Coordinates of C-alpha atoms in Angstrom, one line a residue:
M1 CA -112.0 79.6 36.5
R2 CA -114.4 81.9 37.8
P3 CA -115.1 85.8 38.2
P4 CA -113.5 87.2 41.7
Q5 CA -116.1 86.6 44.3
T6 CA -116.4 90.3 44.9
Q7 CA -117.8 90.5 41.6
I8 CA -120.0 87.3 41.8
D9 CA -121.7 88.7 45.2
H10 CA -122.1 92.1 43.3
Y11 CA -123.9 90.9 40.4
H12 CA -125.9 88.0 42.1
G13 CA -126.9 90.6 44.7
A14 CA -128.1 93.0 42.1
G15 CA -130.2 90.4 40.3
L16 CA -128.1 90.5 37.3
W17 CA -126.7 87.3 37.7
G18 CA -128.6 84.2 38.7
A19 CA -128.3 80.0 39.3
E20 CA -129.7 79.2 35.9
T21 CA -127.2 77.2 33.7
I22 CA -127.3 76.6 29.9
D23 CA -128.0 72.8 31.1
S24 CA -131.0 73.9 33.5
R25 CA -132.5 76.3 30.7
F26 CA -132.3 73.6 28.2
R27 CA -133.9 71.2 30.4
A28 CA -136.6 73.4 31.1
N29 CA -137.5 74.2 27.3
V30 CA -137.5 70.3 26.9
A31 CA -140.0 70.0 29.5
R32 CA -141.9 72.9 28.2
A33 CA -142.1 71.9 24.5
P34 CA -140.8 68.2 24.3
D35 CA -142.5 68.0 20.5
R36 CA -142.0 71.5 19.3
L37 CA -139.2 71.4 16.4
A38 CA -135.6 72.5 18.2
L39 CA -133.2 72.1 15.5
A40 CA -133.0 71.4 11.7
D41 CA -129.7 71.0 9.4
A42 CA -129.7 72.9 6.2
P43 CA -131.1 70.7 3.3
N44 CA -127.6 70.7 1.3
R45 CA -126.0 69.1 4.6
A46 CA -124.7 66.4 2.2
D47 CA -122.8 68.8 -0.1
F48 CA -120.6 70.2 2.8
T49 CA -120.3 67.3 5.4
D50 CA -121.2 63.6 6.1
G51 CA -124.7 62.5 6.8
A52 CA -128.4 63.3 5.8
P53 CA -130.0 66.4 7.6
Y54 CA -131.4 66.0 10.7
R55 CA -134.6 67.5 12.1
L56 CA -134.8 66.9 16.1
T57 CA -137.7 67.9 18.3
Y58 CA -136.6 69.1 22.0
A59 CA -137.4 65.5 23.2
E60 CA -135.0 64.1 20.7
L61 CA -132.2 66.7 20.9
D62 CA -132.5 66.1 24.9
R63 CA -131.7 62.3 24.1
A64 CA -128.9 63.4 22.0
V65 CA -127.4 65.9 24.7
D66 CA -127.5 62.8 26.9
R67 CA -125.6 60.2 24.8
V68 CA -123.2 63.0 23.7
A69 CA -122.5 63.9 27.4
A70 CA -122.1 60.4 28.3
L71 CA -119.3 59.7 25.6
I72 CA -117.6 63.1 26.7
R73 CA -117.4 61.6 30.3
A74 CA -116.1 58.1 29.2
R75 CA -113.8 59.6 26.8
G76 CA -112.1 61.1 29.8
A77 CA -113.3 64.9 30.1
G78 CA -114.7 65.5 33.3
P79 CA -116.2 68.7 34.9
G80 CA -113.7 71.6 34.2
D81 CA -111.8 69.8 31.5
I82 CA -111.9 71.4 28.0
V83 CA -113.5 70.0 24.4
V84 CA -112.4 71.5 21.2
Y85 CA -114.5 71.0 18.2
Q86 CA -114.1 72.2 14.7
L87 CA -117.5 71.6 13.1
P88 CA -119.6 73.5 10.2
N89 CA -123.0 74.7 11.2
I90 CA -124.8 71.3 11.7
V91 CA -126.7 69.8 14.6
E92 CA -124.1 68.1 15.9
S93 CA -122.2 71.6 16.8
V94 CA -125.4 72.4 19.0
I95 CA -125.6 69.2 20.8
L96 CA -121.7 69.4 21.5
F97 CA -122.4 72.8 23.3
L98 CA -125.2 71.6 25.3
A99 CA -123.5 68.3 25.8
C100 CA -120.5 70.1 27.2
A101 CA -122.6 72.0 29.5
R102 CA -124.5 68.9 30.9
A103 CA -120.9 67.1 31.3
G104 CA -119.6 70.0 33.1
A105 CA -116.8 70.5 30.4
I106 CA -115.8 73.6 28.8
A107 CA -116.5 73.8 24.8
S108 CA -113.9 75.6 22.5
P109 CA -115.6 75.7 19.2
L110 CA -113.1 76.6 16.3
L111 CA -113.8 78.1 12.9
V112 CA -113.7 75.2 10.0
Q113 CA -111.1 77.6 8.3
F114 CA -108.7 77.0 11.0
D115 CA -106.0 75.2 9.5
G116 CA -102.7 73.6 11.2
N117 CA -101.0 76.8 12.2
E118 CA -104.0 77.9 14.1
I119 CA -105.0 74.1 15.5
D120 CA -101.4 73.5 16.9
Y121 CA -101.5 77.1 18.9
V122 CA -105.2 76.4 20.1
V123 CA -104.4 72.8 21.3
G124 CA -100.9 73.7 22.7
K125 CA -102.5 76.5 24.9
L126 CA -105.7 74.9 26.1
Q127 CA -104.1 71.0 26.4
P128 CA -107.9 69.7 26.0
R129 CA -108.9 66.2 26.7
L130 CA -110.9 65.6 23.6
F131 CA -111.0 67.2 20.0
I132 CA -114.0 66.6 17.9
A133 CA -114.2 67.0 14.0
G134 CA -115.6 65.6 10.7
R135 CA -115.3 66.8 7.2
F136 CA -116.0 70.2 5.6
K137 CA -116.1 70.1 1.9
T138 CA -112.9 68.5 0.7
R139 CA -111.2 69.0 3.6
D140 CA -110.9 66.1 6.4
L141 CA -110.7 68.2 9.4
A142 CA -110.3 65.1 11.9
A143 CA -107.2 63.9 9.9
N144 CA -105.8 67.5 9.5
A145 CA -105.8 67.6 13.2
A146 CA -104.6 64.0 13.9
S147 CA -100.8 64.6 14.2
I148 CA -101.4 67.6 16.4
C149 CA -103.7 65.9 19.1
E150 CA -101.4 62.9 19.1
S151 CA -98.4 65.0 19.9
A152 CA -100.5 66.7 22.5
G153 CA -101.9 63.8 23.9
C154 CA -105.6 65.0 23.1
T155 CA -108.0 62.3 22.0
L156 CA -109.6 62.5 18.8
I157 CA -113.1 61.9 18.0
R158 CA -114.7 61.8 14.7
V159 CA -118.4 63.7 14.7
E160 CA -119.9 60.6 13.0
D161 CA -119.1 58.7 16.1
L162 CA -121.3 61.1 18.4
L163 CA -124.5 59.8 18.0
A164 CA -123.3 56.0 16.8
G165 CA -124.9 53.2 18.8
A166 CA -128.4 52.1 20.2
G167 CA -130.2 52.4 23.5
A168 CA -130.3 55.0 26.2
P169 CA -127.1 56.2 27.6
A170 CA -126.4 55.5 31.4
P171 CA -127.0 58.9 33.2
I172 CA -123.9 61.0 34.4
P173 CA -123.5 62.3 37.7
P174 CA -124.1 66.0 38.1
S175 CA -121.0 67.9 37.3
G176 CA -121.0 70.2 40.3
R177 CA -120.6 73.4 38.2
D178 CA -122.6 76.2 38.5
A179 CA -123.5 79.5 36.5
D180 CA -120.3 81.6 37.5
D181 CA -118.0 78.6 35.8
V182 CA -116.5 79.4 32.7
V183 CA -118.4 77.3 30.0
T184 CA -116.9 78.5 26.7
I185 CA -113.6 79.3 25.3
C186 CA -114.0 81.2 22.1
W187 CA -111.2 82.4 19.8
T188 CA -110.8 86.0 18.7
S189 CA -107.6 87.8 16.9
G190 CA -105.9 90.5 19.1
T191 CA -103.1 92.9 18.1
E192 CA -100.2 91.0 19.7
G193 CA -100.8 88.3 16.8
R194 CA -102.0 85.1 18.5
P195 CA -105.8 84.1 18.9
K196 CA -107.0 84.9 22.4
G197 CA -109.4 82.5 24.2
V198 CA -112.4 84.3 25.3
M199 CA -113.5 83.0 28.6
R200 CA -117.2 83.6 29.5
T201 CA -119.6 82.0 31.9
A202 CA -123.2 80.9 31.5
N203 CA -124.2 84.0 33.4
N204 CA -122.1 86.1 30.9
W205 CA -123.9 84.3 28.1
F206 CA -127.4 85.0 29.7
V207 CA -127.0 88.7 29.8
T208 CA -126.3 88.6 26.4
G209 CA -129.4 86.5 25.9
R210 CA -131.4 89.0 27.8
N211 CA -130.3 91.8 25.8
M212 CA -131.3 90.1 22.6
V213 CA -134.8 89.4 24.2
H214 CA -135.7 92.8 25.2
G215 CA -133.6 94.7 22.2
A216 CA -134.8 92.4 19.7
A217 CA -138.4 91.9 21.2
L218 CA -138.2 88.2 20.7
R219 CA -141.1 85.9 21.2
D220 CA -142.0 82.6 22.4
G221 CA -141.2 79.6 19.9
E222 CA -139.4 81.9 17.0
V223 CA -138.0 80.2 14.1
I224 CA -134.4 81.6 14.1
L225 CA -132.2 80.9 10.8
N226 CA -128.3 81.2 11.9
I227 CA -126.1 81.4 9.0
R228 CA -122.8 82.6 11.0
P229 CA -120.6 80.1 12.1
L230 CA -121.4 78.8 15.8
V231 CA -117.9 79.6 17.0
N232 CA -118.1 83.1 18.8
M233 CA -120.5 86.1 19.9
A234 CA -122.3 86.6 16.6
A235 CA -123.8 83.4 16.3
I236 CA -123.7 82.1 19.9
G237 CA -124.8 85.0 21.5
G238 CA -126.9 86.4 18.7
S239 CA -128.8 82.9 17.4
F240 CA -128.1 80.3 20.0
M241 CA -128.9 82.3 23.1
S242 CA -132.0 83.7 21.6
W243 CA -133.3 80.1 20.6
L244 CA -132.2 79.2 24.2
A245 CA -134.2 81.9 26.0
T246 CA -137.2 81.8 23.9
A247 CA -137.5 77.7 23.5
S248 CA -137.4 78.5 19.8
T249 CA -136.6 76.4 16.5
L250 CA -132.9 76.9 15.3
V251 CA -132.4 76.3 11.5
L252 CA -128.8 76.0 10.6
H253 CA -127.1 77.1 7.4
H254 CA -123.7 76.8 6.1
P255 CA -121.7 78.2 3.9
L256 CA -123.6 81.1 3.2
D257 CA -125.5 80.7 -0.2
I258 CA -128.1 83.8 -0.7
G259 CA -130.4 81.4 -2.9
L260 CA -130.6 78.8 0.0
V261 CA -131.4 81.5 2.5
I262 CA -134.1 82.5 0.4
Q263 CA -135.3 78.8 0.1
Q264 CA -135.0 78.0 4.0
I265 CA -136.8 81.4 5.2
R266 CA -139.6 80.1 2.6
D267 CA -139.7 76.3 3.5
E268 CA -139.2 76.7 7.4
R269 CA -141.2 79.7 8.0
V270 CA -138.4 81.4 9.4
S271 CA -139.5 84.5 11.9
V272 CA -136.0 85.8 12.9
T273 CA -132.5 86.0 11.4
F274 CA -129.2 87.7 11.2
M275 CA -127.5 88.8 8.1
P276 CA -124.3 90.5 6.5
P277 CA -125.1 93.6 4.7
A278 CA -124.5 91.8 1.4
F279 CA -127.7 89.9 1.7
F280 CA -129.7 93.1 2.3
V281 CA -128.2 94.4 -1.1
S282 CA -128.4 91.6 -3.1
L283 CA -132.2 91.2 -2.4
L284 CA -132.6 94.9 -3.4
K285 CA -130.6 94.6 -6.3
D286 CA -130.5 91.6 -7.8
E287 CA -133.9 90.9 -9.7
R288 CA -133.6 87.0 -9.9
V289 CA -133.2 86.9 -5.7
R290 CA -136.0 89.3 -5.3
A291 CA -138.4 87.5 -7.6
A292 CA -137.5 84.2 -5.6
A293 CA -137.9 85.6 -2.3
D294 CA -141.0 84.8 -0.2
L295 CA -140.6 86.5 3.2
S296 CA -144.0 86.7 4.3
S297 CA -142.9 84.7 7.4
L298 CA -140.1 87.1 8.1
R299 CA -140.6 90.1 10.7
L300 CA -136.9 90.7 11.9
M301 CA -133.6 90.7 10.5
G302 CA -130.3 91.9 12.4
T303 CA -127.2 93.0 10.8
G304 CA -123.5 94.1 11.9
S305 CA -120.3 93.4 11.5
A306 CA -119.7 95.7 8.7
A307 CA -121.5 98.9 7.5
I308 CA -124.8 98.7 5.8
P309 CA -126.1 101.3 3.4
A310 CA -129.0 103.4 4.7
W311 CA -130.9 103.1 1.5
A312 CA -130.8 98.8 2.2
I313 CA -132.4 99.2 5.6
D314 CA -135.0 101.8 4.1
G315 CA -135.5 99.4 1.1
I316 CA -136.3 96.4 3.2
E317 CA -138.4 97.7 5.5
R318 CA -140.5 99.9 3.0
E319 CA -140.7 97.1 0.7
F320 CA -140.9 93.7 2.8
G321 CA -142.2 95.1 6.1
I322 CA -139.2 93.9 8.0
E323 CA -137.8 95.0 11.1
I324 CA -134.0 96.0 10.6
I325 CA -131.8 96.1 13.7
N326 CA -128.1 96.9 13.6
F327 CA -125.8 95.4 16.0
F328 CA -122.5 96.0 17.4
G329 CA -120.7 93.5 19.4
S330 CA -117.6 91.6 19.9
N331 CA -116.6 88.2 21.8
E332 CA -115.5 90.0 24.9
G333 CA -119.0 91.3 25.5
T334 CA -119.3 94.4 23.5
S335 CA -123.1 94.8 23.0
L336 CA -124.8 97.9 21.1
L337 CA -127.9 97.8 19.0
S338 CA -130.1 100.1 17.5
T339 CA -133.5 99.1 16.9
P340 CA -136.6 101.1 15.1
R341 CA -137.8 101.8 18.5
E342 CA -135.1 104.2 19.5
V343 CA -134.0 105.0 16.2
P344 CA -136.9 105.0 13.5
D345 CA -135.0 107.1 10.8
P346 CA -133.1 104.0 8.8
A347 CA -130.5 106.7 7.6
M348 CA -129.5 107.0 11.2
R349 CA -130.0 103.5 12.2
A350 CA -127.1 102.6 9.7
T351 CA -124.5 104.7 11.6
L352 CA -126.3 105.4 15.2
F353 CA -126.5 103.5 18.6
P354 CA -128.3 104.9 21.4
R355 CA -125.9 105.8 24.4
F356 CA -126.9 102.6 26.3
G357 CA -125.2 102.5 30.1
R358 CA -125.4 106.2 30.5
P359 CA -127.6 107.2 33.1
E360 CA -129.0 110.6 31.8
F361 CA -130.8 108.7 29.0
D362 CA -133.7 106.1 29.0
W363 CA -134.3 103.6 26.1
P364 CA -137.6 101.5 25.6
T365 CA -135.3 98.4 24.5
F366 CA -132.8 98.5 27.2
P367 CA -133.5 98.2 31.1
P368 CA -131.7 100.8 32.9
T369 CA -128.9 99.6 35.3
R370 CA -126.3 101.2 37.2
D371 CA -124.0 98.1 36.6
F372 CA -123.6 98.6 32.8
T373 CA -122.0 101.8 31.7
T374 CA -120.4 103.0 28.5
H375 CA -117.8 105.7 28.3
L376 CA -115.6 107.4 25.4
V377 CA -112.0 108.0 26.5
D378 CA -109.3 109.8 24.8
P379 CA -106.9 107.3 24.0
D380 CA -103.6 109.1 24.4
S381 CA -104.9 111.2 27.3
G382 CA -107.2 109.0 29.4
E383 CA -109.4 112.2 29.3
E384 CA -113.2 111.2 29.4
I385 CA -115.1 112.6 26.4
E386 CA -118.3 114.4 27.1
E387 CA -118.2 116.7 23.9
P388 CA -119.6 115.9 20.4
K389 CA -117.5 115.2 17.4
R390 CA -114.4 114.0 19.5
P391 CA -113.4 110.5 19.0
G392 CA -112.7 108.3 21.7
E393 CA -112.0 104.8 22.6
M394 CA -115.4 102.9 23.8
R395 CA -115.0 101.5 27.3
I396 CA -117.7 99.2 28.9
A397 CA -118.3 97.7 32.1
G398 CA -121.1 95.3 33.2
P399 CA -122.3 92.0 33.9
G400 CA -122.2 90.5 30.4
I401 CA -118.2 91.7 30.0
F402 CA -115.9 88.4 29.5
L403 CA -113.9 86.9 32.4
G404 CA -110.4 87.2 30.8
Y405 CA -108.3 85.7 28.0
Y406 CA -107.4 82.1 28.9
G407 CA -103.7 81.3 30.1
E408 CA -103.0 85.2 29.2
P409 CA -102.7 87.5 32.7
E410 CA -101.0 90.2 31.6
M411 CA -103.4 90.5 28.2
T412 CA -106.0 90.2 30.6
K413 CA -104.8 92.9 32.9
A414 CA -104.1 95.1 29.7
A415 CA -107.6 94.4 28.4
F416 CA -109.2 96.7 31.3
D417 CA -108.6 100.3 32.5
E418 CA -107.8 101.1 36.3
R419 CA -111.4 101.3 36.5
G420 CA -112.0 97.8 35.6
R421 CA -113.7 98.9 32.3
Y422 CA -113.1 96.8 29.1
R423 CA -111.0 98.7 26.7
T424 CA -112.8 97.6 23.4
G425 CA -110.2 99.1 20.9
D426 CA -113.2 100.7 19.3
L427 CA -113.4 104.6 18.3
F428 CA -116.9 106.2 18.6
E429 CA -118.0 109.7 19.2
I430 CA -121.0 111.5 20.5
A431 CA -123.2 112.2 17.2
G432 CA -123.8 116.1 17.8
D433 CA -125.7 118.4 19.8
G434 CA -129.5 118.3 21.0
D435 CA -131.2 115.0 20.3
L436 CA -128.0 113.8 18.2
A437 CA -126.0 113.9 22.0
R438 CA -128.0 110.7 22.7
F439 CA -126.4 108.7 20.2
Y440 CA -123.1 107.2 19.5
R441 CA -121.5 107.0 16.2
F442 CA -118.8 104.5 15.2
V443 CA -115.7 106.1 13.8
G444 CA -113.3 103.2 13.4
R445 CA -110.7 101.2 15.4
C446 CA -107.6 102.2 17.6
K447 CA -106.3 98.7 17.2
D448 CA -105.1 97.3 13.7
I449 CA -107.4 94.5 13.8
I450 CA -109.0 93.5 10.3
V451 CA -112.6 92.3 10.4
R452 CA -113.4 90.5 7.2
G453 CA -117.2 89.6 7.1
G454 CA -117.3 89.5 11.0
I455 CA -114.2 87.5 11.4
K456 CA -111.4 89.3 13.2
I457 CA -107.8 89.0 11.8
A458 CA -104.5 90.1 13.4
P459 CA -102.1 91.5 11.1
A460 CA -99.4 91.1 13.2
E461 CA -99.7 87.3 13.3
L462 CA -99.5 87.3 9.6
D463 CA -96.5 89.9 9.7
D464 CA -94.6 87.0 11.7
L465 CA -95.5 84.2 9.3
I466 CA -94.4 86.3 6.3
A467 CA -91.1 86.8 7.9
G468 CA -89.7 83.7 6.4
F469 CA -90.6 84.6 2.9
D470 CA -87.3 84.9 1.2
E471 CA -88.4 86.9 -1.7
V472 CA -89.0 90.0 0.2
V473 CA -87.1 92.6 2.4
E474 CA -90.0 93.1 4.8
A475 CA -93.8 93.0 4.6
A476 CA -97.0 94.1 6.3
F477 CA -100.4 93.2 6.4
F478 CA -103.3 95.9 6.7
G479 CA -107.1 96.0 6.1
C480 CA -108.8 97.2 2.6
D481 CA -112.1 98.4 2.2
D482 CA -114.6 96.0 0.4
D483 CA -118.3 96.6 -0.4
R484 CA -119.6 93.1 0.6
L485 CA -117.6 91.8 3.5
G486 CA -116.4 95.2 5.0
E487 CA -112.8 94.6 4.8
I488 CA -110.5 92.3 2.9
V489 CA -106.7 91.5 4.1
G490 CA -104.0 93.5 1.8
V491 CA -100.2 92.8 2.1
A492 CA -97.5 95.5 1.2
V493 CA -94.2 93.7 0.0
V494 CA -90.7 95.3 -0.4
P495 CA -89.3 92.7 -2.6
K496 CA -85.9 92.0 -2.7
P497 CA -83.5 93.6 -5.3
G498 CA -84.0 92.2 -8.5
R499 CA -86.7 90.4 -7.5
T500 CA -90.4 90.5 -8.4
V501 CA -93.2 89.2 -6.0
A502 CA -96.9 88.4 -7.0
L503 CA -100.0 88.2 -4.9
D504 CA -100.2 84.5 -5.8
D505 CA -96.6 84.2 -4.4
V506 CA -97.5 85.5 -1.0
I507 CA -100.5 83.4 -0.9
A508 CA -98.8 79.8 -1.7
Y509 CA -96.2 80.9 0.9
L510 CA -99.2 81.3 3.6
K511 CA -100.8 78.3 2.4
S512 CA -97.4 76.6 2.9
R513 CA -97.8 77.4 6.4
R514 CA -101.1 76.0 6.4
V515 CA -102.8 79.4 7.4
A516 CA -106.5 79.6 7.5
V517 CA -107.9 80.4 4.2
F518 CA -109.5 83.4 5.3
K519 CA -106.6 85.1 6.3
L520 CA -104.8 85.0 3.1
P521 CA -104.7 88.7 1.1
Q522 CA -106.7 89.6 -1.6
L523 CA -105.1 92.9 -2.6
L524 CA -101.1 93.3 -3.0
L525 CA -99.0 96.6 -2.8
T526 CA -95.6 96.7 -3.8
L527 CA -93.5 99.4 -2.5
D528 CA -89.8 100.8 -1.9
A529 CA -90.4 100.7 1.7
L530 CA -93.1 100.4 4.4
P531 CA -94.4 103.7 5.9
R532 CA -93.3 103.8 9.4
N533 CA -93.9 106.6 12.3
G534 CA -91.6 108.3 14.6
L535 CA -91.0 105.1 16.7
M536 CA -90.6 102.8 13.5
K537 CA -94.2 101.4 13.6
V538 CA -95.6 100.3 10.6
Q539 CA -98.6 103.0 9.6
R540 CA -101.3 100.5 8.6
D541 CA -103.6 103.3 7.8
R542 CA -101.2 104.8 5.3
L543 CA -101.4 101.4 3.7
R544 CA -105.0 101.5 3.4
D545 CA -105.0 104.7 1.8
L546 CA -102.4 103.9 -0.8
A547 CA -104.4 100.7 -1.4
R548 CA -107.4 103.1 -2.2
A549 CA -105.5 105.2 -4.3
Q550 CA -104.1 102.1 -6.4
E551 CA -107.9 100.7 -6.6
A552 CA -108.9 104.3 -8.0
A553 CA -106.3 104.3 -10.4

């Protein structure tokens, strides 16, 4: 699984892709700073998974990667084979990522919230050699996947076996794979319903890493606190690649606990972190949180995945002297960011993004390159949009864009337009005339995707699952506004005559189908009929409006 040779030749020739791999960069960091702290578990690790917290230097981490890479090979996963793992944010999740790279295997991490419905699909799609899991809170993730792995002929390994044993592992032969081979398959929801496996190479990831270093002005030896699940762009691109690019210390956190975040920032002397908007609001509005906060080491916080209030950016920067960067990205490689260097005004930075990838503009944090382009296109006519205040779909081309969706050639083809640009499905507009013409403003999505706290959910998948629920004539899922998470899942139902359906009834049915908990609805609309357009497609935007009216009543 590699990009087309013409693309490889082009990006290598332009100096945008190189020969460095994930493993070679990590080995270079080990050689440069063997005694530097590389990884630190959250102090509450024992509360949500097995084992005491680890703290590993780069030299110790390198030995652990050697051991796990040898285990991967010994259990039958060779170069190019797929290894699926389902772990919370613990040091083993980073070790596995690096060990897969060293062994030449393809890493496919899963959210811990994935249940039998999602795991069965992923394992059936990928046919992985290994599935590695442990415990998360009260759920035994390994036991949960056991029958699925047995049916698929996939070897199941419990996470506690990864670092067991004494002595140095035998060296493994080089994998023979390079920076243009796929290294990860991460999972994103799509409008077609089922998750899609996003394939990225080491060179794709290094482009993201460079964007983080330049955009966030990262320094050597940062202390980075990661609170996002290490399964997709937000954490791998934001935290892991920043850590790898700067030989920094990566401090792990899971699940999100604002009090513990404050403690870790103080105790670990964290300098960089990426937080959801809810953290900013809590820090400014909750007197107990603010009183306990020692943020003297923190110089930079990134945010994204949901709208952040302008007053929150302004308040954090004024009160704590911390630089705030607003990110907009996706697993596929969408990469926009708004920093104080391009957008000094916090109110503007909350909603506007520089028009990177446009030859008419230069920006201090983004190196100009003709190989990265952004365009707005009318989703109906296909016309290129140049005038302000007219929404269009963001389309992007460049060396950081993903290779394609695993095993889905038609979906991959549909994801790109006739000029090879990725169709993001996100609506932006040029912000205005004059100086505002230099900026994009996010408008919404032209797809139906729900983004709950940064995790994408396809309502079409849930529509398919609820079709077997006998209490309703029809039902449809949609996104609802939420101040904390950006969006939550809503469901509209048309009950069968004489029946009454409650939200708990829908939740119980979906749980019986072993649906991941983050996909469960939190709001119910009861209707006589679902609103549809002339093509009989459910109007989910209309359902959102009805939910707003219900909440306001």
